[in-house]
CSV table of C-alpha atoms in Angstrom, one decimal:
chain,number,residue,atom,x,y,z
A,10,MET,CA,-88.4,26.1,-80.1
A,11,PRO,CA,-91.3,26.2,-77.6
A,12,THR,CA,-91.6,23.6,-74.9
A,13,ARG,CA,-94.0,20.9,-76.0
A,14,ARG,CA,-97.2,21.0,-73.9
A,15,ALA,CA,-98.7,17.8,-72.4
A,16,VAL,CA,-101.7,16.3,-74.1
A,17,THR,CA,-104.2,17.5,-71.6
A,18,GLY,CA,-106.7,20.3,-71.7
A,19,ARG,CA,-110.1,21.6,-70.8
A,20,SER,CA,-112.1,19.2,-72.9
A,21,ARG,CA,-112.0,15.4,-72.0
A,22,GLU,CA,-113.5,14.5,-75.4
A,23,PRO,CA,-110.6,13.8,-77.9
A,24,ARG,CA,-112.2,15.3,-81.0
A,25,ALA,CA,-113.3,18.5,-79.1
A,26,ARG,CA,-109.9,18.7,-77.4
A,27,PHE,CA,-108.2,18.6,-80.9
A,28,ALA,CA,-110.4,21.3,-82.2
A,29,GLU,CA,-109.9,23.4,-79.1
A,30,GLU,CA,-106.1,23.2,-79.5
A,31,LEU,CA,-106.3,24.3,-83.1
A,32,ARG,CA,-108.3,27.3,-82.2
A,33,SER,CA,-106.0,28.3,-79.4
A,34,LEU,CA,-102.8,28.0,-81.4
A,35,ARG,CA,-104.2,30.1,-84.3
A,36,ALA,CA,-105.5,32.7,-81.9
A,37,ALA,CA,-102.0,32.9,-80.3
A,38,ARG,CA,-100.5,33.5,-83.7
A,39,GLY,CA,-103.1,36.1,-84.6
A,40,ASP,CA,-103.8,34.5,-88.0
A,41,SER,CA,-107.2,34.5,-89.7
A,42,LEU,CA,-108.3,31.3,-91.3
A,43,ARG,CA,-107.6,32.8,-94.7
A,44,GLN,CA,-104.1,33.8,-93.7
A,45,LEU,CA,-103.5,30.3,-92.3
A,46,GLY,CA,-104.7,28.7,-95.6
A,47,GLU,CA,-102.4,31.0,-97.6
A,48,ARG,CA,-99.4,30.2,-95.5
A,49,LEU,CA,-99.8,26.5,-95.5
A,50,GLY,CA,-101.3,26.1,-99.0
A,51,TRP,CA,-104.6,24.5,-98.0
A,52,ASP,CA,-108.1,25.7,-98.5
A,53,TRP,CA,-108.8,27.9,-95.4
A,54,SER,CA,-112.3,26.4,-95.1
A,55,LEU,CA,-110.7,23.0,-94.1
A,56,PHE,CA,-109.1,24.7,-91.1
A,57,GLY,CA,-112.5,26.2,-90.2
A,58,LYS,CA,-114.1,22.8,-90.3
A,59,MET,CA,-111.3,21.3,-88.2
A,60,GLU,CA,-111.6,24.0,-85.6
A,61,LYS,CA,-115.4,23.5,-85.4
A,62,GLY,CA,-114.9,19.7,-84.9
A,63,GLU,CA,-116.7,18.9,-88.2
A,64,THR,CA,-113.7,17.0,-89.5
A,65,VAL,CA,-110.3,16.1,-88.1
A,66,GLY,CA,-108.4,16.4,-91.5
A,67,GLY,CA,-105.6,14.0,-92.6
A,68,PRO,CA,-102.1,13.4,-91.2
A,69,GLU,CA,-100.4,15.6,-93.8
A,70,VAL,CA,-102.3,18.7,-92.9
A,71,VAL,CA,-101.9,18.0,-89.2
A,72,GLU,CA,-98.1,17.5,-89.6
A,73,ALA,CA,-97.9,20.8,-91.5
A,74,LEU,CA,-99.8,22.5,-88.6
A,75,ASP,CA,-97.4,21.0,-86.0
A,76,GLN,CA,-94.5,22.4,-88.0
A,77,TYR,CA,-96.1,25.8,-88.5
A,78,TYR,CA,-97.0,26.2,-84.8
A,79,GLU,CA,-93.7,24.7,-83.6
A,80,THR,CA,-95.5,22.1,-81.6
A,81,PRO,CA,-93.6,19.0,-82.8
A,82,GLY,CA,-95.9,15.9,-82.5
A,83,LEU,CA,-98.5,17.6,-80.3
A,84,LEU,CA,-101.3,18.0,-82.8
A,85,LEU,CA,-100.5,14.7,-84.5
A,86,ALA,CA,-100.9,13.0,-81.1
A,87,LEU,CA,-104.2,14.7,-80.5
A,88,TRP,CA,-105.3,13.8,-84.0
A,89,GLU,CA,-104.6,10.1,-83.4
A,90,LEU,CA,-106.6,10.3,-80.2
A,91,ALA,CA,-109.5,11.9,-82.1
A,92,ILE,CA,-109.4,9.2,-84.8
A,93,SER,CA,-109.2,6.4,-82.2
A,94,ASP,CA,-112.1,7.9,-80.4
A,95,GLN,CA,-114.2,7.9,-83.6
A,96,THR,CA,-113.3,4.2,-84.1
A,97,GLN,CA,-114.2,3.3,-80.6
A,98,PHE,CA,-117.5,5.1,-81.0
A,99,LYS,CA,-118.3,3.0,-84.1
A,100,GLU,CA,-117.4,-0.1,-82.2
A,101,ARG,CA,-119.6,0.8,-79.3
A,102,TYR,CA,-122.5,1.5,-81.7
A,103,ARG,CA,-122.0,-1.9,-83.4
A,104,ARG,CA,-122.0,-3.6,-80.0
A,105,TYR,CA,-125.2,-1.7,-79.1
A,106,MET,CA,-126.9,-2.9,-82.4
A,107,ALA,CA,-125.9,-6.5,-81.6
A,108,LEU,CA,-127.3,-6.2,-78.0
A,109,GLU,CA,-130.5,-4.6,-79.4
A,110,ALA,CA,-131.1,-7.6,-81.7
A,111,GLU,CA,-131.0,-10.0,-78.7
A,112,ALA,CA,-132.9,-7.8,-76.2
A,113,THR,CA,-136.1,-9.2,-74.6
A,114,SER,CA,-137.6,-5.7,-74.0
A,115,LEU,CA,-136.7,-2.2,-74.9
A,116,TRP,CA,-137.8,1.1,-73.5
A,117,HIS,CA,-136.9,4.5,-74.9
A,118,PHE,CA,-137.2,8.3,-74.5
A,119,ALA,CA,-137.0,10.7,-77.5
A,120,VAL,CA,-136.1,14.3,-77.1
A,121,SER,CA,-136.6,15.6,-80.6
A,122,ILE,CA,-136.9,12.9,-83.3
A,123,VAL,CA,-138.9,9.8,-83.9
A,124,PRO,CA,-137.0,6.7,-82.7
A,125,GLY,CA,-135.4,4.7,-85.5
A,126,LEU,CA,-137.6,1.7,-84.8
A,127,LEU,CA,-140.7,3.7,-85.7
A,128,GLN,CA,-139.5,5.9,-88.5
A,129,THR,CA,-141.2,5.8,-91.9
A,130,PRO,CA,-139.1,5.8,-95.1
A,131,GLY,CA,-140.1,9.4,-95.8
A,132,TYR,CA,-139.1,10.5,-92.3
A,133,ALA,CA,-135.8,8.6,-92.3
A,134,ARG,CA,-134.9,10.1,-95.8
A,135,GLU,CA,-135.5,13.7,-94.8
A,136,LEU,CA,-133.7,13.3,-91.5
A,137,LEU,CA,-130.7,11.6,-93.0
A,138,ALA,CA,-130.6,14.1,-95.9
A,139,ALA,CA,-130.5,16.9,-93.3
A,140,GLY,CA,-127.4,15.3,-91.9
A,141,GLY,CA,-125.7,15.6,-95.3
A,142,LEU,CA,-126.2,12.1,-96.9
A,143,ARG,CA,-126.9,12.1,-100.7
A,144,GLY,CA,-127.3,9.6,-103.6
A,145,ASP,CA,-126.7,5.9,-103.1
A,146,THR,CA,-125.4,6.4,-99.6
A,147,LEU,CA,-128.7,8.0,-98.6
A,148,ASP,CA,-130.7,5.3,-100.2
A,149,GLN,CA,-128.7,2.6,-98.4
A,150,GLN,CA,-129.0,4.3,-95.0
A,151,VAL,CA,-132.8,4.8,-95.5
A,152,GLU,CA,-133.2,1.1,-96.3
A,153,ALA,CA,-131.1,0.2,-93.3
A,154,ARG,CA,-132.9,2.5,-90.9
A,155,THR,CA,-136.4,1.4,-91.9
A,156,GLY,CA,-135.3,-2.2,-92.0
A,157,ARG,CA,-134.8,-2.0,-88.2
A,158,ARG,CA,-138.6,-1.9,-87.8
A,159,GLU,CA,-138.5,-5.6,-88.5
A,160,LEU,CA,-137.2,-6.0,-85.0
A,161,LEU,CA,-140.7,-5.3,-83.6
A,162,ALA,CA,-142.4,-7.7,-86.0
A,163,GLY,CA,-143.3,-11.3,-85.4
A,164,GLU,CA,-144.2,-13.5,-82.4
A,165,ALA,CA,-140.7,-13.3,-80.9
A,166,ALA,CA,-140.5,-9.5,-81.1
A,167,PRO,CA,-139.4,-7.8,-77.8
A,168,GLN,CA,-141.7,-5.5,-75.8
A,169,PHE,CA,-141.1,-1.9,-76.8
A,170,ARG,CA,-142.1,1.3,-75.0
A,171,THR,CA,-141.2,4.8,-76.2
A,172,ILE,CA,-142.0,8.1,-74.6
A,173,LEU,CA,-142.0,10.9,-77.1
A,174,SER,CA,-141.3,14.5,-76.0
A,175,GLU,CA,-144.0,16.8,-77.5
A,176,ALA,CA,-141.1,18.4,-79.4
A,177,VAL,CA,-140.9,15.2,-81.5
A,178,LEU,CA,-144.5,15.7,-82.7
A,179,ARG,CA,-144.1,19.4,-83.2
A,180,SER,CA,-141.2,19.1,-85.6
A,181,PRO,CA,-142.9,18.2,-88.9
A,182,LEU,CA,-141.4,17.2,-92.2
A,183,ARG,CA,-141.4,19.6,-95.1
A,184,ASP,CA,-143.7,17.3,-97.0
A,185,ALA,CA,-147.1,17.3,-95.3
A,186,GLY,CA,-148.1,14.0,-96.8
A,187,GLU,CA,-145.0,12.3,-95.5
A,188,TRP,CA,-145.5,13.8,-92.1
A,189,ARG,CA,-149.1,12.6,-92.0
A,190,GLN,CA,-147.8,9.1,-92.8
A,191,GLN,CA,-145.3,9.3,-90.0
A,192,LEU,CA,-148.0,10.4,-87.5
A,193,GLU,CA,-150.4,7.7,-88.6
A,194,TYR,CA,-147.6,5.1,-88.3
A,195,LEU,CA,-147.0,6.2,-84.7
A,196,ARG,CA,-150.7,6.0,-83.9
A,197,GLU,CA,-151.0,2.5,-85.4
A,198,ALA,CA,-147.8,1.3,-83.7
A,199,GLY,CA,-149.3,2.3,-80.4
A,200,GLU,CA,-152.2,0.0,-80.9
A,201,ARG,CA,-150.1,-3.1,-81.5
A,202,ASP,CA,-149.6,-5.7,-78.9
A,203,GLY,CA,-146.1,-5.3,-77.4
A,204,VAL,CA,-145.7,-1.7,-78.4
A,205,THR,CA,-146.5,1.2,-76.1
A,206,VAL,CA,-146.3,4.9,-77.3
A,207,GLN,CA,-146.6,7.7,-74.8
A,208,VAL,CA,-146.3,11.5,-75.1
A,209,ALA,CA,-144.6,13.7,-72.6
A,210,PRO,CA,-146.3,17.1,-73.3
A,211,PHE,CA,-144.5,20.4,-72.8
A,212,SER,CA,-146.6,21.0,-69.7
A,213,VAL,CA,-144.5,18.5,-67.7
A,214,GLY,CA,-141.8,21.1,-67.7
A,215,LEU,CA,-138.1,20.5,-67.2
A,216,HIS,CA,-137.1,17.0,-66.2
A,217,ALA,CA,-134.0,14.7,-65.9
A,218,LEU,CA,-134.0,13.7,-69.6
A,219,THR,CA,-134.7,17.1,-71.1
A,220,ASN,CA,-131.6,16.9,-73.4
A,221,THR,CA,-131.0,13.1,-73.6
A,222,ASP,CA,-132.3,10.4,-75.9
A,223,VAL,CA,-132.0,7.1,-74.2
A,224,MET,CA,-132.7,3.4,-75.0
A,225,PHE,CA,-132.7,0.7,-72.4
A,226,LEU,CA,-132.2,-2.9,-73.3
A,227,ARG,CA,-133.1,-5.8,-71.1
A,228,LEU,CA,-131.0,-8.8,-72.1
A,229,THR,CA,-131.7,-12.5,-71.9
A,230,GLU,CA,-129.8,-12.9,-68.7
A,231,GLY,CA,-131.8,-10.1,-67.1
A,232,ARG,CA,-129.1,-7.5,-67.2
A,233,VAL,CA,-130.1,-4.0,-68.4
A,234,VAL,CA,-127.8,-1.7,-70.5
A,235,ALA,CA,-128.5,1.8,-71.8
A,236,TYR,CA,-127.5,3.8,-74.9
A,237,ALA,CA,-127.7,7.5,-74.2
A,238,GLU,CA,-127.4,10.0,-77.1
A,239,ASN,CA,-127.3,13.7,-77.8
A,240,GLY,CA,-127.0,15.6,-81.0
A,241,TYR,CA,-123.2,14.9,-81.3
A,242,ARG,CA,-122.5,11.5,-80.0
A,243,GLY,CA,-123.8,8.4,-78.3
A,244,GLU,CA,-122.6,6.2,-75.4
A,245,LEU,CA,-123.2,2.6,-74.6
A,246,ILE,CA,-123.5,2.3,-70.8
A,247,GLU,CA,-123.2,-1.1,-69.2
A,248,GLU,CA,-122.1,-0.3,-65.6
A,249,THR,CA,-124.9,-0.9,-63.1
A,250,SER,CA,-124.9,2.3,-61.2
A,251,PRO,CA,-125.2,4.8,-64.1
A,252,VAL,CA,-127.8,2.6,-65.8
A,253,GLU,CA,-129.9,2.6,-62.6
A,254,GLN,CA,-129.6,6.4,-62.3
A,255,LEU,CA,-130.9,6.7,-65.9
A,256,GLN,CA,-133.7,4.3,-65.1
A,257,ARG,CA,-134.8,6.4,-62.2
A,258,ALA,CA,-134.9,9.5,-64.4
A,259,TYR,CA,-136.9,7.6,-67.1
A,260,ASP,CA,-139.4,6.4,-64.5
A,261,SER,CA,-140.0,9.9,-63.3
A,262,VAL,CA,-140.7,11.0,-66.9
A,263,ARG,CA,-143.0,8.1,-67.5
A,264,ASP,CA,-145.0,9.1,-64.4
A,265,LEU,CA,-145.5,12.5,-65.9
A,266,ALA,CA,-146.3,11.4,-69.5
A,267,LEU,CA,-149.8,10.9,-70.9
A,268,THR,CA,-151.2,7.4,-70.7
A,269,PRO,CA,-151.1,5.4,-73.9
A,270,ALA,CA,-154.8,6.1,-74.6
A,271,GLU,CA,-154.3,9.8,-74.0
A,272,SER,CA,-151.2,9.7,-76.2
A,273,ARG,CA,-153.1,8.2,-79.1
A,274,LYS,CA,-155.7,11.0,-78.8
A,275,PHE,CA,-152.9,13.5,-78.7
A,276,ILE,CA,-151.5,12.2,-82.0
A,277,LEU,CA,-155.0,12.1,-83.6
A,278,ARG,CA,-155.4,15.8,-82.8
A,279,LEU,CA,-152.1,16.5,-84.4
A,280,LEU,CA,-153.2,14.6,-87.5
A,281,GLU,CA,-156.3,16.8,-87.8
A,282,GLU,CA,-153.9,19.8,-88.0
A,283,VAL,CA,-151.9,18.4,-91.0
A,284,PRO,CA,-153.2,19.6,-94.4
A,285,CYS,CA,-154.7,16.8,-96.5
A,286,ASP,CA,-153.4,16.2,-100.0
A,287,PRO,CA,-156.1,17.8,-102.2
A,288,SER,CA,-155.5,15.1,-104.9
A,289,THR,CA,-156.8,12.4,-102.6
């Protein structure tokens, strides 16, 4: 029986580490995904999704893999770490939402999508559907997403600033009418007291936030926390030093962005390019 390897590896992210180990073990055996499925009695596509990190599977299939690869307990341990990491992620996001609700001001940078606080129902629906949501779950998530806009309503609303990469405004919805509504909502939001919308055009070139969405929250005691997000995961950052580093990056992008007035004109020009509904 092979010596059990330590639970370490190239990736420091548990879910990616688990997927990486699955790929490595299968490659060492020389099995195709179909062959693996036939030998273990599971649909081979499940193993493909596990190796891509799209799912972590269940304990039964992981135990079967441990037995097949003669790695007693290794994969199950990695699986438990991956599951724990997902739970921790959800807890961190729930904590972020609680902090967002009590923040006195928020400032944000968007890489490719409209921030949730400014999404229209049509935009939220297409975005969430693209992520695989359907039916009642989709309806509930759209309602929850657009309900967050209430945070910016009323006399006690926090100050909010967002800087939108031009890529956000160059990624239209399939429905031109819904896209027009989203652009109009952004333009109108930028005219509200307490809301500032700026555009960082492509001409600013590469910068420190090129691949990172980030939201800063100033809390009632004056402390600032950040929530940084990419296409695969998000991270709540509360330590002073990394938050300050992100703030410096944000400030440099804000200095390069169009002014709020120029940004409104930019959005208006884009609105002129969106086809009008001939029935209106």
